[in-house]
Coordinates of C-alpha atoms in Angstrom, one line a residue:
M1 CA 15.2 -7.2 15.4
T2 CA 18.3 -9.9 16.0
D3 CA 17.0 -13.0 13.7
E4 CA 16.9 -16.0 15.5
R5 CA 16.2 -18.1 12.5
R6 CA 18.2 -21.1 12.4
P7 CA 18.9 -23.9 9.4
P8 CA 17.6 -26.8 8.7
A9 CA 19.6 -29.8 10.8
D10 CA 20.0 -32.0 8.0
G11 CA 21.2 -29.0 5.9
T12 CA 19.3 -28.6 3.6
V13 CA 17.8 -24.7 2.2
D14 CA 14.6 -23.9 4.0
T15 CA 13.4 -21.8 1.6
A16 CA 9.6 -21.3 3.5
S17 CA 11.5 -20.0 6.1
H18 CA 13.6 -17.4 4.3
G19 CA 13.2 -13.6 5.8
D20 CA 12.1 -10.7 4.1
S21 CA 15.4 -9.4 2.6
T22 CA 16.1 -12.6 1.0
R23 CA 12.7 -13.0 -0.6
S24 CA 12.7 -9.4 -1.5
V25 CA 16.0 -10.2 -3.6
H26 CA 15.6 -13.6 -4.8
G27 CA 11.6 -14.4 -4.3
G28 CA 10.2 -14.8 -7.8
E29 CA 13.2 -14.9 -9.5
R30 CA 15.7 -18.1 -9.0
D31 CA 13.5 -20.9 -9.5
F32 CA 12.1 -19.2 -13.3
R33 CA 15.2 -18.0 -14.7
E34 CA 15.2 -18.1 -18.6
T35 CA 18.7 -16.7 -19.4
D36 CA 22.2 -17.0 -17.5
S37 CA 22.0 -13.0 -16.8
L38 CA 21.3 -12.6 -13.1
T39 CA 19.0 -10.0 -13.4
V40 CA 15.4 -10.6 -15.5
P41 CA 15.5 -8.1 -18.9
I42 CA 12.5 -5.8 -19.8
Y43 CA 10.5 -7.8 -22.0
Q44 CA 9.8 -4.2 -23.8
T45 CA 7.2 -5.8 -26.6
S46 CA 3.3 -5.1 -26.8
T47 CA 2.7 -8.6 -28.7
Y48 CA 4.5 -12.3 -29.6
T49 CA 4.5 -14.4 -32.3
F50 CA 3.1 -17.9 -33.1
S51 CA 5.8 -20.4 -34.6
S52 CA 2.6 -21.8 -36.7
S53 CA -0.8 -23.0 -36.5
E54 CA -0.1 -26.0 -33.9
E55 CA 1.2 -23.8 -31.6
V56 CA -1.4 -21.5 -31.2
R57 CA -3.9 -24.1 -31.2
A58 CA -2.2 -25.4 -28.4
F59 CA -2.2 -22.3 -26.5
Q60 CA -6.0 -22.1 -27.1
E61 CA -6.5 -25.3 -25.8
G62 CA -5.0 -24.2 -22.3
R63 CA -1.8 -27.3 -24.1
L64 CA 0.7 -24.4 -24.1
A65 CA 1.1 -21.8 -21.1
R66 CA 2.8 -18.8 -23.1
D67 CA 1.9 -14.8 -23.9
E68 CA 0.0 -14.6 -26.7
Y69 CA -0.4 -10.1 -26.5
G70 CA 1.1 -7.0 -24.3
R71 CA -2.1 -6.3 -22.4
Y72 CA -2.9 -9.5 -20.9
G73 CA 1.1 -10.8 -19.8
N74 CA 5.2 -10.0 -20.1
P75 CA 7.7 -12.1 -19.0
T76 CA 9.1 -8.9 -16.3
W77 CA 5.6 -8.3 -15.2
R78 CA 5.2 -11.9 -13.9
A79 CA 8.9 -11.8 -12.5
V80 CA 7.2 -8.6 -10.1
E81 CA 4.1 -11.0 -9.3
R82 CA 5.6 -14.1 -8.4
K83 CA 8.2 -11.9 -6.1
L84 CA 5.4 -9.9 -4.4
A85 CA 3.1 -13.2 -3.6
D86 CA 6.1 -15.1 -2.0
L87 CA 6.2 -11.7 0.0
E88 CA 3.3 -12.0 0.9
G89 CA 1.9 -15.3 1.9
G90 CA -0.3 -15.5 -1.4
D91 CA -0.7 -18.0 -4.0
D92 CA -0.9 -15.3 -6.9
A93 CA -0.4 -11.4 -7.5
V94 CA -1.5 -9.3 -10.4
L95 CA -0.2 -5.8 -11.5
F96 CA -2.2 -2.3 -12.3
A97 CA -1.2 1.1 -13.7
S98 CA -1.5 2.6 -10.3
G99 CA -2.4 2.0 -6.9
M100 CA -6.0 3.5 -7.7
C101 CA -6.6 0.7 -10.5
A102 CA -5.7 -1.7 -8.6
A103 CA -8.8 -0.2 -5.8
T104 CA -11.4 0.2 -8.5
T105 CA -10.6 -2.7 -10.2
T106 CA -11.2 -4.9 -7.4
F107 CA -14.5 -3.0 -6.8
L108 CA -15.6 -3.6 -10.2
A109 CA -14.6 -7.4 -10.0
M110 CA -15.9 -8.2 -7.1
L111 CA -19.1 -6.2 -6.3
P112 CA -21.9 -7.2 -7.9
Q113 CA -24.9 -4.8 -9.2
G114 CA -27.0 -3.9 -6.1
S115 CA -24.5 -5.3 -3.2
H116 CA -23.0 -3.8 -0.4
L117 CA -19.9 -2.3 0.9
V118 CA -18.2 -1.4 4.3
V119 CA -15.3 0.9 4.1
T120 CA -13.5 2.5 7.3
S121 CA -13.1 6.5 7.3
D122 CA -9.8 7.3 7.8
C123 CA -9.2 6.0 4.0
Y124 CA -7.6 7.9 0.3
R125 CA -9.6 10.4 -0.3
R126 CA -9.8 9.4 -4.2
T127 CA -11.2 5.5 -3.0
R128 CA -13.7 7.5 -1.5
Q129 CA -14.9 9.8 -4.5
F130 CA -14.9 6.7 -6.4
I131 CA -17.5 5.1 -4.5
R132 CA -19.4 7.6 -4.1
Q133 CA -19.1 8.9 -8.3
Y134 CA -18.8 5.3 -10.1
L135 CA -20.1 2.4 -7.7
T136 CA -23.3 4.5 -6.9
K137 CA -24.1 3.8 -10.4
L138 CA -24.0 0.4 -10.5
G139 CA -26.2 0.3 -7.4
V140 CA -23.5 -0.4 -4.9
E141 CA -24.3 0.7 -1.2
T142 CA -21.6 1.6 0.9
T143 CA -22.1 2.2 5.0
V144 CA -18.7 4.0 6.2
I145 CA -17.3 3.0 9.4
E146 CA -15.0 4.2 12.3
P147 CA -11.9 2.7 11.9
A148 CA -10.7 0.0 14.4
D149 CA -14.4 -0.5 15.8
T150 CA -15.6 -4.0 15.0
Q151 CA -18.5 -3.8 16.9
K152 CA -19.7 -1.1 14.4
L153 CA -18.7 -3.5 11.6
A154 CA -20.6 -6.0 12.9
D155 CA -23.5 -4.2 12.6
A156 CA -22.8 -2.6 9.0
I157 CA -23.3 -5.9 7.7
R158 CA -26.1 -7.0 5.8
P159 CA -27.2 -10.0 4.0
E160 CA -26.2 -8.4 0.5
T161 CA -23.0 -7.5 2.1
R162 CA -19.7 -8.8 -0.1
L163 CA -16.5 -6.6 0.7
F164 CA -15.1 -4.9 3.9
F165 CA -12.5 -2.9 2.5
T166 CA -10.7 -0.7 4.6
E167 CA -6.4 0.9 4.6
S168 CA -4.5 -0.5 7.5
P169 CA -2.3 1.3 8.2
T170 CA -5.0 3.8 6.8
N171 CA -4.4 7.6 5.8
P172 CA -3.9 9.9 7.6
Y173 CA -4.3 9.1 10.8
L174 CA -2.8 5.6 10.6
R175 CA -5.3 3.5 12.0
V176 CA -4.6 -0.1 12.4
I177 CA -7.4 -2.5 11.7
D178 CA -7.1 -5.8 13.7
V179 CA -7.7 -7.8 10.8
A180 CA -7.6 -11.3 12.2
E181 CA -11.0 -10.6 13.8
A182 CA -12.6 -8.5 11.6
A183 CA -12.0 -11.4 9.0
R184 CA -13.9 -13.9 12.0
L185 CA -16.6 -11.8 12.0
C186 CA -17.4 -11.2 7.8
H187 CA -16.4 -14.5 7.1
A188 CA -18.6 -16.1 9.0
R189 CA -21.7 -13.9 7.1
G190 CA -20.2 -15.0 4.1
V191 CA -17.9 -11.3 3.4
K192 CA -14.8 -11.1 1.9
V193 CA -12.0 -9.1 3.8
V194 CA -10.0 -6.2 1.5
I195 CA -6.9 -4.8 2.9
D196 CA -5.2 -1.8 1.0
S197 CA -1.8 -2.5 3.0
T198 CA 0.1 -0.1 1.3
F199 CA 1.4 1.9 4.5
A200 CA 2.6 -1.3 6.2
S201 CA 4.6 -3.1 3.5
P202 CA 4.7 -7.1 2.9
V203 CA 7.6 -6.1 5.5
N204 CA 5.7 -4.8 8.5
H205 CA 2.3 -7.0 7.9
K206 CA 1.5 -10.0 6.0
A207 CA -2.6 -9.1 6.1
L208 CA -3.0 -12.4 4.2
G209 CA -1.7 -14.7 7.2
D210 CA -4.7 -13.1 9.7
G211 CA -7.4 -14.1 7.4
A212 CA -7.7 -11.3 4.8
D213 CA -9.1 -12.7 1.5
L214 CA -7.0 -10.4 -0.9
V215 CA -4.0 -7.5 0.1
I216 CA -3.5 -4.7 -2.8
H217 CA -0.8 -2.1 -2.4
S218 CA 0.1 1.1 -4.4
A219 CA 3.5 -0.4 -5.4
T220 CA 4.3 3.2 -6.5
K221 CA 5.1 3.8 -2.3
Y222 CA 7.2 1.4 0.4
L223 CA 7.4 -1.7 -2.9
G224 CA 9.1 0.7 -5.6
G225 CA 10.7 2.7 -3.1
H226 CA 12.3 5.1 -5.2
N227 CA 9.5 7.8 -6.3
D228 CA 9.9 6.8 -10.2
L229 CA 7.2 5.1 -10.8
L230 CA 3.5 4.0 -10.9
A231 CA 1.8 0.8 -10.1
G232 CA -0.6 -1.2 -8.2
A233 CA -0.8 -4.7 -7.3
A234 CA -3.3 -7.4 -5.2
I235 CA -2.0 -10.5 -3.9
G236 CA -4.5 -13.2 -2.5
P237 CA -5.7 -16.9 -3.8
A238 CA -5.6 -18.1 -7.1
P239 CA -9.6 -18.1 -7.8
I240 CA -9.5 -14.2 -6.8
V241 CA -6.4 -13.3 -8.8
A242 CA -7.6 -14.6 -11.6
A243 CA -10.5 -13.1 -11.5
L244 CA -8.5 -9.8 -11.2
R245 CA -6.4 -10.3 -14.0
E246 CA -9.0 -11.1 -16.9
A247 CA -11.0 -7.9 -15.5
V248 CA -7.6 -5.7 -16.3
G249 CA -7.2 -7.2 -19.0
V250 CA -10.3 -6.5 -20.2
L251 CA -10.9 -2.8 -18.4
G252 CA -7.3 -2.1 -19.8
G253 CA -5.7 -0.4 -16.3
V254 CA -2.1 -2.3 -17.5
L255 CA 1.4 -1.7 -16.1
D256 CA 4.2 -1.0 -18.8
A257 CA 7.3 -3.3 -19.2
H258 CA 9.4 -0.7 -18.1
A259 CA 8.5 0.4 -15.0
A260 CA 7.6 -3.9 -13.7
W261 CA 10.9 -3.9 -14.1
L262 CA 11.9 -0.7 -12.2
L263 CA 9.3 -1.9 -9.6
L264 CA 11.1 -5.4 -9.4
R265 CA 14.5 -3.6 -8.7
G266 CA 13.2 -1.5 -6.2
L267 CA 11.8 -4.4 -4.5
K268 CA 15.5 -6.4 -4.0
T269 CA 15.9 -3.9 -1.1
L270 CA 12.6 -3.3 0.2
G271 CA 13.8 -4.9 3.9
L272 CA 16.4 -3.3 4.0
R273 CA 14.6 -0.3 3.1
M274 CA 11.4 -0.7 5.9
A275 CA 14.5 -1.3 8.6
R276 CA 15.6 2.3 8.2
H277 CA 11.6 3.5 7.0
N278 CA 10.7 1.8 10.9
E279 CA 13.7 3.2 13.2
N280 CA 13.2 6.9 11.8
G281 CA 9.4 6.7 12.4
L282 CA 9.5 5.3 15.4
R283 CA 12.4 7.9 17.5
I284 CA 10.7 10.9 14.7
A285 CA 7.5 10.3 16.6
E286 CA 8.6 10.1 19.7
R287 CA 10.7 13.6 19.7
L288 CA 7.7 15.2 18.1
A289 CA 5.8 13.7 20.7
A290 CA 7.8 15.4 23.1
H291 CA 8.1 19.2 21.6
P292 CA 6.2 21.7 23.1
K293 CA 4.9 23.3 19.7
V294 CA 3.5 19.3 18.8
R295 CA -0.6 19.2 19.9
R296 CA -0.5 15.8 19.3
V297 CA 1.8 12.7 17.2
W298 CA 0.0 9.4 15.4
Y299 CA 1.8 7.1 15.3
P300 CA 1.1 3.3 15.8
G301 CA 4.4 2.9 17.6
L302 CA 3.5 5.2 20.2
A303 CA 1.3 4.3 22.9
S304 CA -0.7 7.0 22.9
H305 CA -1.8 5.8 19.5
P306 CA -5.7 4.7 19.7
D307 CA -4.5 1.0 18.1
H308 CA -1.0 1.0 19.6
A309 CA -1.9 -2.8 21.4
V310 CA -3.4 -4.1 18.3
A311 CA -0.5 -2.4 16.4
A312 CA 2.3 -3.3 18.7
R313 CA 1.2 -7.3 17.9
M314 CA 0.3 -7.7 14.4
M315 CA 3.2 -5.6 12.9
K316 CA 6.6 -6.1 12.6
G317 CA 7.7 -2.3 12.7
F318 CA 5.4 1.0 12.2
G319 CA 6.6 2.6 9.1
G320 CA 7.9 6.1 8.1
V321 CA 4.5 7.8 8.0
V322 CA 4.4 10.2 11.0
T323 CA 1.2 12.5 11.2
F324 CA 1.4 15.1 13.7
E325 CA -0.4 18.2 14.3
L326 CA 0.9 21.6 15.9
E327 CA 0.5 24.2 18.2
S328 CA 0.0 27.0 15.8
D329 CA -2.3 27.9 12.8
F330 CA -2.4 27.7 9.3
D331 CA 0.0 30.4 8.2
G332 CA 2.4 29.0 11.1
T333 CA 2.0 25.4 9.7
Q334 CA 3.3 27.0 6.3
R335 CA 6.0 28.6 8.1
F336 CA 6.5 25.1 9.7
V337 CA 6.5 23.7 6.1
D338 CA 8.5 26.0 3.8
A339 CA 11.4 25.9 6.5
L340 CA 12.3 22.9 6.2
E341 CA 15.6 21.9 4.0
I342 CA 15.6 18.1 3.4
P343 CA 12.0 16.5 3.0
Y344 CA 10.7 18.0 0.0
I345 CA 7.3 19.1 -0.1
G346 CA 5.0 16.2 -2.1
P347 CA 1.7 14.4 -2.0
S348 CA 3.5 10.7 -1.7
L349 CA 5.1 8.6 0.9
G350 CA 7.4 5.3 0.8
G351 CA 10.6 6.8 -1.3
V352 CA 14.2 7.3 0.4
E353 CA 13.3 10.9 0.1
S354 CA 11.8 12.4 3.0
L355 CA 8.3 14.1 1.7
V356 CA 6.2 16.5 3.7
E357 CA 2.6 17.7 2.9
M358 CA 0.2 19.9 5.0
P359 CA -3.1 18.1 3.6
A360 CA -5.3 21.4 3.9
T361 CA -3.2 22.7 1.1
M362 CA -2.4 19.0 -0.7
S363 CA -5.5 16.7 -0.9
Y364 CA -8.2 18.2 0.5
W365 CA -7.3 21.5 -1.3
D366 CA -10.5 21.8 -3.5
I367 CA -12.7 21.3 -0.3
S368 CA -14.1 23.7 2.1
R369 CA -12.3 24.6 5.5
D370 CA -15.9 22.8 6.7
E371 CA -15.7 20.0 5.2
R372 CA -12.1 19.6 5.5
Y373 CA -12.7 20.0 9.4
A374 CA -15.6 17.1 9.4
L375 CA -13.3 15.1 8.4
G376 CA -10.4 15.9 11.0
I377 CA -8.2 17.6 8.3
T378 CA -7.2 20.9 10.0
D379 CA -5.5 23.5 9.2
S380 CA -1.9 22.9 11.3
L381 CA -2.3 19.4 10.1
V382 CA 0.8 17.8 9.1
R383 CA 1.9 14.1 7.4
L384 CA 5.1 13.9 7.7
S385 CA 7.2 10.7 4.9
I386 CA 9.9 9.9 6.3
G387 CA 13.0 8.4 3.9
V388 CA 15.7 6.7 4.8
E389 CA 17.7 9.8 5.4
D390 CA 20.1 9.5 8.9
T391 CA 18.0 10.4 11.6
V392 CA 20.0 13.0 13.0
D393 CA 19.9 14.9 10.3
L394 CA 16.2 14.9 10.1
I395 CA 15.5 15.7 14.0
A396 CA 17.9 18.6 13.4
D397 CA 16.0 19.5 10.8
L398 CA 12.5 19.4 12.4
E399 CA 13.8 20.9 15.3
Q400 CA 15.1 24.1 13.5
A401 CA 12.4 24.7 11.1
L402 CA 9.3 24.1 14.9
A403 CA 11.3 26.9 16.0
R404 CA 9.9 29.0 13.2
A405 CA 6.1 27.3 13.1

């Protein structure tokens, strides 16, 4: 895609118009450097000392902004949070120990006892498990709707509804939500919209700009990008983020300083990596869709995807996750997965290394076949998380493995 942005006529630097790669490298850092070090250091500390009792009083009274204790703040965290807020176009951001922690803390902080939540069916299994096992203990009721069906969303909203929560794209079928329409329907009735944008990244879709009230990420995935950390994040308006920051300070799901530094380093190449993920994803999805041993492909960049029109209008790119079903049985699908030489077999996504999994044997192994099929998880379903390897090598590997399916 050609970048047609031009510098202002007066020669000044318009930082608000910077592209994703410039923001990935410099966002949240350049104007906040405390020393001459080019990179933000790892502040490996659990506590911060005060020089005097007067300084303690100034801090407690709000006259002095500084850190007190490691569960409440860390300069390395803040550099990451500023960068994420810049990338997503939010007022502020807060980090968590994992993406799952970001989701559960958001639910606990934003859903009062006896309230109602609307979620989509095609979302992360552990999120649904938390809703079923823990939110019900708080008297929170939940309505599950099909993804991308705004009429069902409108019908599901009650007077006590507080949140509409969904991934976009979803996992594993990559359904794409019309966030602007969902926000219009929800806001008209006082309901907030929370989008898990892990599969999109802020490069491919900025959900806040389409009206979402909060965006969360498993930063373990595309944001970190190297399969070497666990982290989560939430980005949005300052009042909502402040409430979440207070909640994580109480609940304790805080991020280690070293993991925050790894995330900061990973974010610097986010724009570059996403361009390659997008290119690889589209080309491989097209190749798989044309292969006689592939029954169906789910990828938002393909015209055959049910949400292609929404995705094409709303997203800059479609990511590196391709879900497909083989014209094979359980054993044949396992032969295909085992024959692949480049992707590792693993349950994550968004890293530089390609990963592949059969959801039937990975995320859904502990439930019955009938339960899996009711969720759309068939014996021949494959989720391929494409990395940044050379496209031609990945395609050749897929071809040889498909010959063995």
